[in-house]
PDB file of C-alpha atoms in Angstrom:
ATOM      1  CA  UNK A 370      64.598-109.322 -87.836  1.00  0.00           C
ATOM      2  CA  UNK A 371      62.989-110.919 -90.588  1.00  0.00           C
ATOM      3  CA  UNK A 372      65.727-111.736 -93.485  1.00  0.00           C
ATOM      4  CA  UNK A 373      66.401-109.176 -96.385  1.00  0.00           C
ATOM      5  CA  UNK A 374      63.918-106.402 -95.441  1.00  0.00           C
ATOM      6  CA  UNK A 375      63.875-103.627 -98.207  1.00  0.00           C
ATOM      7  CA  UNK A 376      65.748-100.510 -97.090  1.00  0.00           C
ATOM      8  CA  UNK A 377      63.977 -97.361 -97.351  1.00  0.00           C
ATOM      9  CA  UNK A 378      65.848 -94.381 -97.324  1.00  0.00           C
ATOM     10  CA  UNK A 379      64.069 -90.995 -95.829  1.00  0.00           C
ATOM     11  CA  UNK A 380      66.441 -87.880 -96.388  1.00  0.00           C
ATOM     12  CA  UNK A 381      66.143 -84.303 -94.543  1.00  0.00           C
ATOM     13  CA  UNK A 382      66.088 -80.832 -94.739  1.00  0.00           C
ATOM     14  CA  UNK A 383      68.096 -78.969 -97.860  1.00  0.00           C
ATOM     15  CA  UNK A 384      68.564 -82.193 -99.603  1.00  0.00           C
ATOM     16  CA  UNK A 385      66.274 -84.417-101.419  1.00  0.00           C
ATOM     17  CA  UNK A 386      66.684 -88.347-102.088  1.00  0.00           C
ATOM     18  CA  UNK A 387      70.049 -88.076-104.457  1.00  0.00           C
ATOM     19  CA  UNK A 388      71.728 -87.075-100.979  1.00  0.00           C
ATOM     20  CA  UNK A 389      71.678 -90.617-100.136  1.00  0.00           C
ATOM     21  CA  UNK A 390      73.798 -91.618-103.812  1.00  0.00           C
ATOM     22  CA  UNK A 391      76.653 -92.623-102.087  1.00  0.00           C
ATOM     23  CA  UNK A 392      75.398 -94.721 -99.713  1.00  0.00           C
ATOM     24  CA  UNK A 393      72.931 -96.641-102.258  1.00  0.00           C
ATOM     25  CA  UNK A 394      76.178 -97.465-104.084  1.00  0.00           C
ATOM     26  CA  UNK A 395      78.058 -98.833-101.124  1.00  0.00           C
ATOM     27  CA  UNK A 396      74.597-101.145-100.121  1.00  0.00           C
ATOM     28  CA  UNK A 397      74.251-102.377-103.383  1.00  0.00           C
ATOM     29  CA  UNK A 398      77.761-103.260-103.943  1.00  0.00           C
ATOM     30  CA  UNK A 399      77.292-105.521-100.412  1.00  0.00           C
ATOM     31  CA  UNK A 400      74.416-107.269-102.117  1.00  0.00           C
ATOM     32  CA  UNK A 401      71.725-104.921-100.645  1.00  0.00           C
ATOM     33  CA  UNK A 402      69.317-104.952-103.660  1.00  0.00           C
ATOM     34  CA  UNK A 403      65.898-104.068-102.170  1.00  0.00           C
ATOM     35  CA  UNK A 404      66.878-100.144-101.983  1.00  0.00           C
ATOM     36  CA  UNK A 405      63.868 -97.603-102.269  1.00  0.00           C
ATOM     37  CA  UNK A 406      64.621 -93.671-101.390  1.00  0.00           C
ATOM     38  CA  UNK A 407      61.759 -91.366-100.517  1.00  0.00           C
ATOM     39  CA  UNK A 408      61.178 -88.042-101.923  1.00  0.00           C
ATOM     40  CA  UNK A 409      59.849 -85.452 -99.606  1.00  0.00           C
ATOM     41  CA  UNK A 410      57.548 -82.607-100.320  1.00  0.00           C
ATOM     42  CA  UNK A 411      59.209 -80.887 -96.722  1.00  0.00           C
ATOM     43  CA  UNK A 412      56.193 -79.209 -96.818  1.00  0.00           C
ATOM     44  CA  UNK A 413      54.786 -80.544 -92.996  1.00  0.00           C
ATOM     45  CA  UNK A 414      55.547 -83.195 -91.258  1.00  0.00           C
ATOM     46  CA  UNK A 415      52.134 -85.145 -91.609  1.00  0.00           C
ATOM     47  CA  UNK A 416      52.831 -84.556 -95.363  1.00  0.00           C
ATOM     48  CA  UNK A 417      56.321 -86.022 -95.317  1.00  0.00           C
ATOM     49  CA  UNK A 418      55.486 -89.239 -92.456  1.00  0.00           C
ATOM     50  CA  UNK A 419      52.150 -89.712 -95.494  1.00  0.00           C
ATOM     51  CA  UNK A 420      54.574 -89.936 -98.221  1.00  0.00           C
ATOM     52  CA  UNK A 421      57.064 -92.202 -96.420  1.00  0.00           C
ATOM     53  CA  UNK A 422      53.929 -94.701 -95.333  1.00  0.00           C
ATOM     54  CA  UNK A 423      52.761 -94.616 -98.985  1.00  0.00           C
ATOM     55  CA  UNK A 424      56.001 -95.915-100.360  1.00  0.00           C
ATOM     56  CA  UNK A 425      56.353 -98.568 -97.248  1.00  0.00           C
ATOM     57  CA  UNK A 426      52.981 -99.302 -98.353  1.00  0.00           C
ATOM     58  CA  UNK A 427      54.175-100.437-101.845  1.00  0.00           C
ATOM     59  CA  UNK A 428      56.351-102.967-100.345  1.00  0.00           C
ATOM     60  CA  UNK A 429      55.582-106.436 -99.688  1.00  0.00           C
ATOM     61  CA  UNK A 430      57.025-107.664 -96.818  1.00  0.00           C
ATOM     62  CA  UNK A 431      59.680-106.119 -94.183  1.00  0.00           C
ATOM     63  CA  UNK A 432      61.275-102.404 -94.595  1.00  0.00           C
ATOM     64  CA  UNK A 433      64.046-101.047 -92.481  1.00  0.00           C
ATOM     65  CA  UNK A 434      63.671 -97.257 -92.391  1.00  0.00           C
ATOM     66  CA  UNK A 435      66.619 -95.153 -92.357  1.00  0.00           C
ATOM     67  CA  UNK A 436      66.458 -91.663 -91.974  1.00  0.00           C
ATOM     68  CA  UNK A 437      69.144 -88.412 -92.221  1.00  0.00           C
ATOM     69  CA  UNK A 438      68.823 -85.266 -90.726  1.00  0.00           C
ATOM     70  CA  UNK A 439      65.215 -84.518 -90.383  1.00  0.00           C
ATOM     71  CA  UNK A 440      63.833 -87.702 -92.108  1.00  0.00           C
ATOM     72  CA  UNK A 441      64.614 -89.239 -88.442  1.00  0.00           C
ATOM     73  CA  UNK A 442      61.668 -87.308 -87.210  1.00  0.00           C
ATOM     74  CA  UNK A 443      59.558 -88.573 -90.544  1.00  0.00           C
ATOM     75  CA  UNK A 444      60.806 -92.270 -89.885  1.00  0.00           C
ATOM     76  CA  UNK A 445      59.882 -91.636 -86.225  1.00  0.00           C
ATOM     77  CA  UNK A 446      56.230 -90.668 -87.480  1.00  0.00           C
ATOM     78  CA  UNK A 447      55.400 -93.020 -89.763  1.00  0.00           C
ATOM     79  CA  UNK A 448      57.423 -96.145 -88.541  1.00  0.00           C
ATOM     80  CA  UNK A 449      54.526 -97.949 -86.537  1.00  0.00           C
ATOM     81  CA  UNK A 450      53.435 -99.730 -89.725  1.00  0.00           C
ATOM     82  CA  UNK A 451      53.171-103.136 -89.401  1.00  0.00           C
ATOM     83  CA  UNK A 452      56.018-104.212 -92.177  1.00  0.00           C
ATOM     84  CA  UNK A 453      58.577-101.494 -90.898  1.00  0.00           C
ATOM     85  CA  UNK A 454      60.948-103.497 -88.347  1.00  0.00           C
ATOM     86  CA  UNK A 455      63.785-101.375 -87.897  1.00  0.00           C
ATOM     87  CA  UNK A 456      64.687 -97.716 -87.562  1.00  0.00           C
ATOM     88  CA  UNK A 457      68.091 -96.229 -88.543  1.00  0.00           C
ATOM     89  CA  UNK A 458      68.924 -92.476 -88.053  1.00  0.00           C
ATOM     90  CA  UNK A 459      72.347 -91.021 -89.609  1.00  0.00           C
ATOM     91  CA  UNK A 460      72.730 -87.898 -87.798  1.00  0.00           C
ATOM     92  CA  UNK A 461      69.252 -87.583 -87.386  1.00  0.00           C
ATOM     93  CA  UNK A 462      66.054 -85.734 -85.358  1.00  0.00           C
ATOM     94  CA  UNK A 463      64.826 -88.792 -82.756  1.00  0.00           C
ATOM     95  CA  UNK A 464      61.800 -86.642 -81.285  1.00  0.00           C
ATOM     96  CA  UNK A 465      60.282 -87.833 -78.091  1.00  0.00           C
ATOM     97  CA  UNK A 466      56.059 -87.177 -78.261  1.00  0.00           C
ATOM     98  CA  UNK A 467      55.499 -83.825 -78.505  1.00  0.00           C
ATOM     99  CA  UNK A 468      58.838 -82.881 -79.197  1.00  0.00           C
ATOM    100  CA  UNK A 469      59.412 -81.002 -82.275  1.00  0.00           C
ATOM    101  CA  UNK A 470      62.833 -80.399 -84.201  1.00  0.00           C
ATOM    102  CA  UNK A 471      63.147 -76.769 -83.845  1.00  0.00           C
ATOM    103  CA  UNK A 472      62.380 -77.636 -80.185  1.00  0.00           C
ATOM    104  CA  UNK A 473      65.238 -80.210 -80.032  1.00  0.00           C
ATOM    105  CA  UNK A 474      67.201 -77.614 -82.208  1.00  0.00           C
ATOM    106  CA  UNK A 475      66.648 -74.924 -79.335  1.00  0.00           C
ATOM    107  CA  UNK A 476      68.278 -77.241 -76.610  1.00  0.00           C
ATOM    108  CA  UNK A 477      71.622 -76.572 -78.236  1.00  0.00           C
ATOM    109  CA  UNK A 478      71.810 -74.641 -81.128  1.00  0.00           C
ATOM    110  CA  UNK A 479      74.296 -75.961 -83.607  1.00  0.00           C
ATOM    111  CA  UNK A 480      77.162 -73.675 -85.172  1.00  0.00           C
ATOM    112  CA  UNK A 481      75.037 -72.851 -88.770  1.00  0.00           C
ATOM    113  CA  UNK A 482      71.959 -71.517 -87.078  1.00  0.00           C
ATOM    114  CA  UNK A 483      73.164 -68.006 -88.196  1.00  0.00           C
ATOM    115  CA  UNK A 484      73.869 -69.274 -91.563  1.00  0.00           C
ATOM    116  CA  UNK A 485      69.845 -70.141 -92.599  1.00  0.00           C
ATOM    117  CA  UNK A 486      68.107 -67.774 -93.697  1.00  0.00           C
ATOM    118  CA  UNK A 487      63.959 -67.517 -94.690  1.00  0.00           C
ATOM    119  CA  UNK A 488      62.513 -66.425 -98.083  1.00  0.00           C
ATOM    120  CA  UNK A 489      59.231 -64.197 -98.804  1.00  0.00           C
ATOM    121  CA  UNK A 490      57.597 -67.436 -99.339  1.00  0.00           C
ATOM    122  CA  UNK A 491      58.040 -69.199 -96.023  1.00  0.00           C
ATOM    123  CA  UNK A 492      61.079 -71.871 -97.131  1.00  0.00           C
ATOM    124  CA  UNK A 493      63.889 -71.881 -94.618  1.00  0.00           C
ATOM    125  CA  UNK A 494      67.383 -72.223 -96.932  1.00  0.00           C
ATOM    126  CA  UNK A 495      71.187 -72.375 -95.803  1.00  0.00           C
ATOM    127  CA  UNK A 496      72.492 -69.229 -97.328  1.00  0.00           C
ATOM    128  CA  UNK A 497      74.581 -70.795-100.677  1.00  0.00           C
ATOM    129  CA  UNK A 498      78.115 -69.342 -99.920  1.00  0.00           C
ATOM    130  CA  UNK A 499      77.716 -70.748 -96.244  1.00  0.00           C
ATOM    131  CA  UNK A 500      76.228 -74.203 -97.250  1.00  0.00           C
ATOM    132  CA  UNK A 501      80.045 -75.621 -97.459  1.00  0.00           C
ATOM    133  CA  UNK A 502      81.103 -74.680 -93.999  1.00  0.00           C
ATOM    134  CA  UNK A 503      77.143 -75.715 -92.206  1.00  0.00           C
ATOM    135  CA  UNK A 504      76.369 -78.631 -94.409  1.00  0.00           C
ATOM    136  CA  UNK A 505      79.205 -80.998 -95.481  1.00  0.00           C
ATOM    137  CA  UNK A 506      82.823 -78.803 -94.659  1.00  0.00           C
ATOM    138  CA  UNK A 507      84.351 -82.383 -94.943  1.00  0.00           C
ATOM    139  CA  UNK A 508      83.107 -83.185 -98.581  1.00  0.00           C
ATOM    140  CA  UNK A 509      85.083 -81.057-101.378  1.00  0.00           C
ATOM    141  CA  UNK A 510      84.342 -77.746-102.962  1.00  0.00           C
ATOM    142  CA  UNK A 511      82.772 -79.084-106.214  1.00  0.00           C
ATOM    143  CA  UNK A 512      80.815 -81.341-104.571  1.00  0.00           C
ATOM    144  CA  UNK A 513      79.442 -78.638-101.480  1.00  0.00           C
ATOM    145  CA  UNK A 514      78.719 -76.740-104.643  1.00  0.00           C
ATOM    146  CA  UNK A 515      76.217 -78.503-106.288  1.00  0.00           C
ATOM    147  CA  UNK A 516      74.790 -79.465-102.952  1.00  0.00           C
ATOM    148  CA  UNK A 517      74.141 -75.666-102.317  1.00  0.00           C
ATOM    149  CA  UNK A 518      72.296 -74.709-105.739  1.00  0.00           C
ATOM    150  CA  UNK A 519      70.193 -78.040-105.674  1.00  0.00           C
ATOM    151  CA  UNK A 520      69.413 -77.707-102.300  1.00  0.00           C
ATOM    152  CA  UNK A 521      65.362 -78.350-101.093  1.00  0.00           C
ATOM    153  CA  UNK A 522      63.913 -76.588 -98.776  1.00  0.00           C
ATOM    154  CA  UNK A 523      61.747 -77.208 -96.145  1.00  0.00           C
ATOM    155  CA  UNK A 524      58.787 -74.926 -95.215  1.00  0.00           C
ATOM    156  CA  UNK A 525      60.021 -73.064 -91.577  1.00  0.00           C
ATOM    157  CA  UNK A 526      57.083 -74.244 -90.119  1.00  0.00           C
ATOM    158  CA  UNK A 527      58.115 -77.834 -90.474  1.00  0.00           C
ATOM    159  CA  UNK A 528      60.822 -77.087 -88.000  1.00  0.00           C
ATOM    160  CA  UNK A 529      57.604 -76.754 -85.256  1.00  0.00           C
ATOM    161  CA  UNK A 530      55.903 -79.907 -86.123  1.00  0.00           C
ATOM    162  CA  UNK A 531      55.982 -81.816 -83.369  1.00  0.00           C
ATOM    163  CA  UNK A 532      55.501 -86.158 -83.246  1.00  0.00           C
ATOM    164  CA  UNK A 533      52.631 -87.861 -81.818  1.00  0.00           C
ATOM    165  CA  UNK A 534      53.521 -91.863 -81.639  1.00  0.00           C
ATOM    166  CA  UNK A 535      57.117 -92.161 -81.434  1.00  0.00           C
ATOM    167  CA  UNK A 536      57.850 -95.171 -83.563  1.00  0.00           C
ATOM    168  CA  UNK A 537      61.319 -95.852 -81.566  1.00  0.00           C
ATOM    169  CA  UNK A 538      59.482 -97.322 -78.236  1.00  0.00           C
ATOM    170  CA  UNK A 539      58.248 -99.997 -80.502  1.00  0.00           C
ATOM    171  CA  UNK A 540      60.830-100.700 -83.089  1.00  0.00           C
ATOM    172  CA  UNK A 541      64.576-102.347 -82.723  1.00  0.00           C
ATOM    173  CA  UNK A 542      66.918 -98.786 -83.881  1.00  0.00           C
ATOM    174  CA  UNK A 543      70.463 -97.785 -84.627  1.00  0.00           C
ATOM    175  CA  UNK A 544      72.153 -94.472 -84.757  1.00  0.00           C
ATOM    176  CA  UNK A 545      75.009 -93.058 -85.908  1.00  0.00           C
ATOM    177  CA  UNK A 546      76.293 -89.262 -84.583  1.00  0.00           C
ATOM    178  CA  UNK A 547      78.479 -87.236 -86.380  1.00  0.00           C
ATOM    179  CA  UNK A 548      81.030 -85.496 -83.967  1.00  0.00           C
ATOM    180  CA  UNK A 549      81.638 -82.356 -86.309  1.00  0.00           C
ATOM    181  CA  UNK A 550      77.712 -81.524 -87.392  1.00  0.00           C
ATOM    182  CA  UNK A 551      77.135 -77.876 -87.612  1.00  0.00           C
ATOM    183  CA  UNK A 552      73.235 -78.441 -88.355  1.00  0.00           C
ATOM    184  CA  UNK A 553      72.092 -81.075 -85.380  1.00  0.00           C
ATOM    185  CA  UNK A 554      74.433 -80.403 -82.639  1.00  0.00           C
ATOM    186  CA  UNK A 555      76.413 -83.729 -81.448  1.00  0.00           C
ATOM    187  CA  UNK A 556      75.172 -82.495 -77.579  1.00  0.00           C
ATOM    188  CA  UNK A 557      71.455 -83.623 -78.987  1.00  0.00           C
ATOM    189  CA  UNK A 558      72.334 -86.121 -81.002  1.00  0.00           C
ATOM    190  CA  UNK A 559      74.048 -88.035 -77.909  1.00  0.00           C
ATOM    191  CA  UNK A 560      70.943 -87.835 -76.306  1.00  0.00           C
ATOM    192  CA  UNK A 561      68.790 -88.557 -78.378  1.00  0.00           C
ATOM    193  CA  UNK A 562      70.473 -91.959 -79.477  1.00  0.00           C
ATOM    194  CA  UNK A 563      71.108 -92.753 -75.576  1.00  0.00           C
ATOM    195  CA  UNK A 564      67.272 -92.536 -75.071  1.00  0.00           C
ATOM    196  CA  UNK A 565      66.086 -94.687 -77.861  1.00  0.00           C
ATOM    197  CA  UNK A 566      68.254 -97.968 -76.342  1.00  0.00           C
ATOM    198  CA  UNK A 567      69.461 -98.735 -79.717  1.00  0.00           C
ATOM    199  CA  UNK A 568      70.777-101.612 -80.499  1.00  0.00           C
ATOM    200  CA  UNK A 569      74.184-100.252 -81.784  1.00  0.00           C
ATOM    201  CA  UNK A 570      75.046 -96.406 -81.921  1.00  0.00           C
ATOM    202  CA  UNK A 571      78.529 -95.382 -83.737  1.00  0.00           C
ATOM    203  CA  UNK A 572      80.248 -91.938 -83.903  1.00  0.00           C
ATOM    204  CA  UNK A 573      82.158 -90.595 -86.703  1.00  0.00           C
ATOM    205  CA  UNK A 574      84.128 -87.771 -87.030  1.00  0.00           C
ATOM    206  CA  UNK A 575      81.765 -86.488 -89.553  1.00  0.00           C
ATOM    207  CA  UNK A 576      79.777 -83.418 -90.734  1.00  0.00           C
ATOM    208  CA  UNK A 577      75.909 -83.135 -91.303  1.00  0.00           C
ATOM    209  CA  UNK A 578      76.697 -84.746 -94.627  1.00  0.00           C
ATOM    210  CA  UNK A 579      78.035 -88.311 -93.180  1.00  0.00           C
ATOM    211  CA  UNK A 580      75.894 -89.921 -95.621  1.00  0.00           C
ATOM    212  CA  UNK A 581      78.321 -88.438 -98.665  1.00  0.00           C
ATOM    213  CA  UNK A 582      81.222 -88.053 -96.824  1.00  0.00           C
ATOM    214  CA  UNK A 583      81.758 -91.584 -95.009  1.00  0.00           C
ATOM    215  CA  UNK A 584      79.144 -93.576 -96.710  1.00  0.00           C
ATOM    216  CA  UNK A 585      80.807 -96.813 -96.295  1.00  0.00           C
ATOM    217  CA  UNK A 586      80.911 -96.507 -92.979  1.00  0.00           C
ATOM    218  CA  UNK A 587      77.324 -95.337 -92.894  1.00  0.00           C
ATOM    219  CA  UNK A 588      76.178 -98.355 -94.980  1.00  0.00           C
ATOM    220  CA  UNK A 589      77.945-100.433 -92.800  1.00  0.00           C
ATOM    221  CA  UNK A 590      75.773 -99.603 -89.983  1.00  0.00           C
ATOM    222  CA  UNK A 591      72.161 -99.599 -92.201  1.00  0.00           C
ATOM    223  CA  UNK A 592      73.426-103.322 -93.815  1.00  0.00           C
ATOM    224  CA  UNK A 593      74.064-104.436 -90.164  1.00  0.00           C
ATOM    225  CA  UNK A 594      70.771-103.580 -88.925  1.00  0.00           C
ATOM    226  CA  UNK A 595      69.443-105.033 -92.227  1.00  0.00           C
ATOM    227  CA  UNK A 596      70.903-108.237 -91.033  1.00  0.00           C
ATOM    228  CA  UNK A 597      69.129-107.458 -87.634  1.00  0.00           C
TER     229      UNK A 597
END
C-alpha cells in the first residue's frame, strides 16, 4: 500500500460522523493526520456510496476507507475508485452483489430487531429507552444517552438496497467483529469477514458501538492497514 493514504471514515445507521470521535483521537495521537469523516444523508444507498466518492474525490492521492455498521455496505459501493486502496469494516455490512443489508440482516436476526421501530415518515429509529441495551450496552449511561437523542436515521428502505460491484474482490480489507453486537449479529459478521480473505480480521468483546467503546483497539487495526 502506497505510504500515508488519507483515512476516510464512513459511519452507519443511527449515528452520523461524530460516532467515529473516539477513534479520530486515538489515530491522530499515533501520527495519523490525513483523517476525513463522511456525513451521510442515509437516505439510499446510491445517495450515501455518491457522497462517500465525492469526498474520496477531494483527495489527492491514496484513501483507505473504513466503514461501521452500515457504511461497510457504502465503502463496499463506492470503493472501486482508483485512489481508494484499502477497505476496513468495524462491525460492519460486507454485502456480496446483490446482497442487501436487510437481506444479510434476515440470515440471523440480531437481539435489537424488536427494539427499532418506523416513523409516519419512512425513517427506521432504535426506540430511545432501548438504544442503551441494542446500540452500545458496554459504553456508560450518559454517554448511550446522548447517542439515543442525536441519533440519525436511515430511511427503511435503505435496509433493501442491495450492491452492484463489490469493491472487496478488488481491494486489500480488514475487519474487525464485535462478539456482543445486538444490531449485526456476530453469526454474519463471521461470515462475512471469512469471505472477503482479509488481510487481518480481529474480534473484540464489543457491542455495535466498538468504535466508542474500544477505540484504541479499533484504531489499531485502521492505522495497521494504513501502514498496509
Amino acid at each position: 500500500m502506497p505510504a500515508s493514504p488519507t483515512i476516510v471514515l464512513v459511519h452507519g445507521f443511527w449515528g452520523g460522523a461524530a460516532h467515529w470521535s473516539k477513534v479520530i483521537l486515538a489515530l491522530h495521537r499515533a501520527g495519523h493526520t490525513a483523517l476525513r469523516a463522511v456525513e451521510l444523508p442515509l437516505t439510499s444507498l446510491a445517495d450515501d456510496a455518491e457522497r462517500t466518492r465525492k469526498m474520496v474525490a477531494q483527495v489527492d492521492g491514496p484513501v483507505l476507507l473504513v466503514g461501521h455498521s452500515y457504511g461497510g455496505a457504502v465503502i463496499t459501493e463506492a470503493g472501486n475508485l482508483p485512489n481508494v486502496v484499502g477497505l476496513v469494516y468495524i462491525a460492519a455490512f460486507a454485502p456480496d452483489a446483490g446482497e442487501s443489508p436487510g437481506g444479510i440482516t434476515q440470515q440471523h436476526p440480531p437481539v435489537a430487531v424488536p427494539n427499532l421501530e418506523a416513523d409516519s415518515d419512512g425513517y427506521l429509529w432504535i426506540k430511545q429507552d432501548k438504544y442503551h441495551e441494542s446500540f452500545c450496552q458496554d459504553l456508560g449511561a450518559d454517554e448511550a444517552l446522548v447517542m439515543s437523542v442525536a441519533q440519525k436515521a436511515p430511511l427503511a428502505s435503505t435496509f433493501g438496497d442491495a450492491i452492484s460491484a463489490p469493491a472487496w474482490k478488488q481491494k486489500p480489507s480488514w475487519y474487525q467483529i464485535s462478539s456482543e453486537d445486538r444490531m449485526i449479529s456476530p453469526e454474519n459478521q463471521q461470515r462475512m469477514s471469512a469471505r472477503l480473505g482479509a488481510r487481518k480480521v480481529i474480534t473484540l468483546a464489543a457491542s455495535h458501538a466498538s468504535l466508542a467503546s474500544q477505540a484504541d483497539a479499533v484504531a489499531a487495526l485502521i492505522g495497521e492497514a494504513a501502514g498496509g
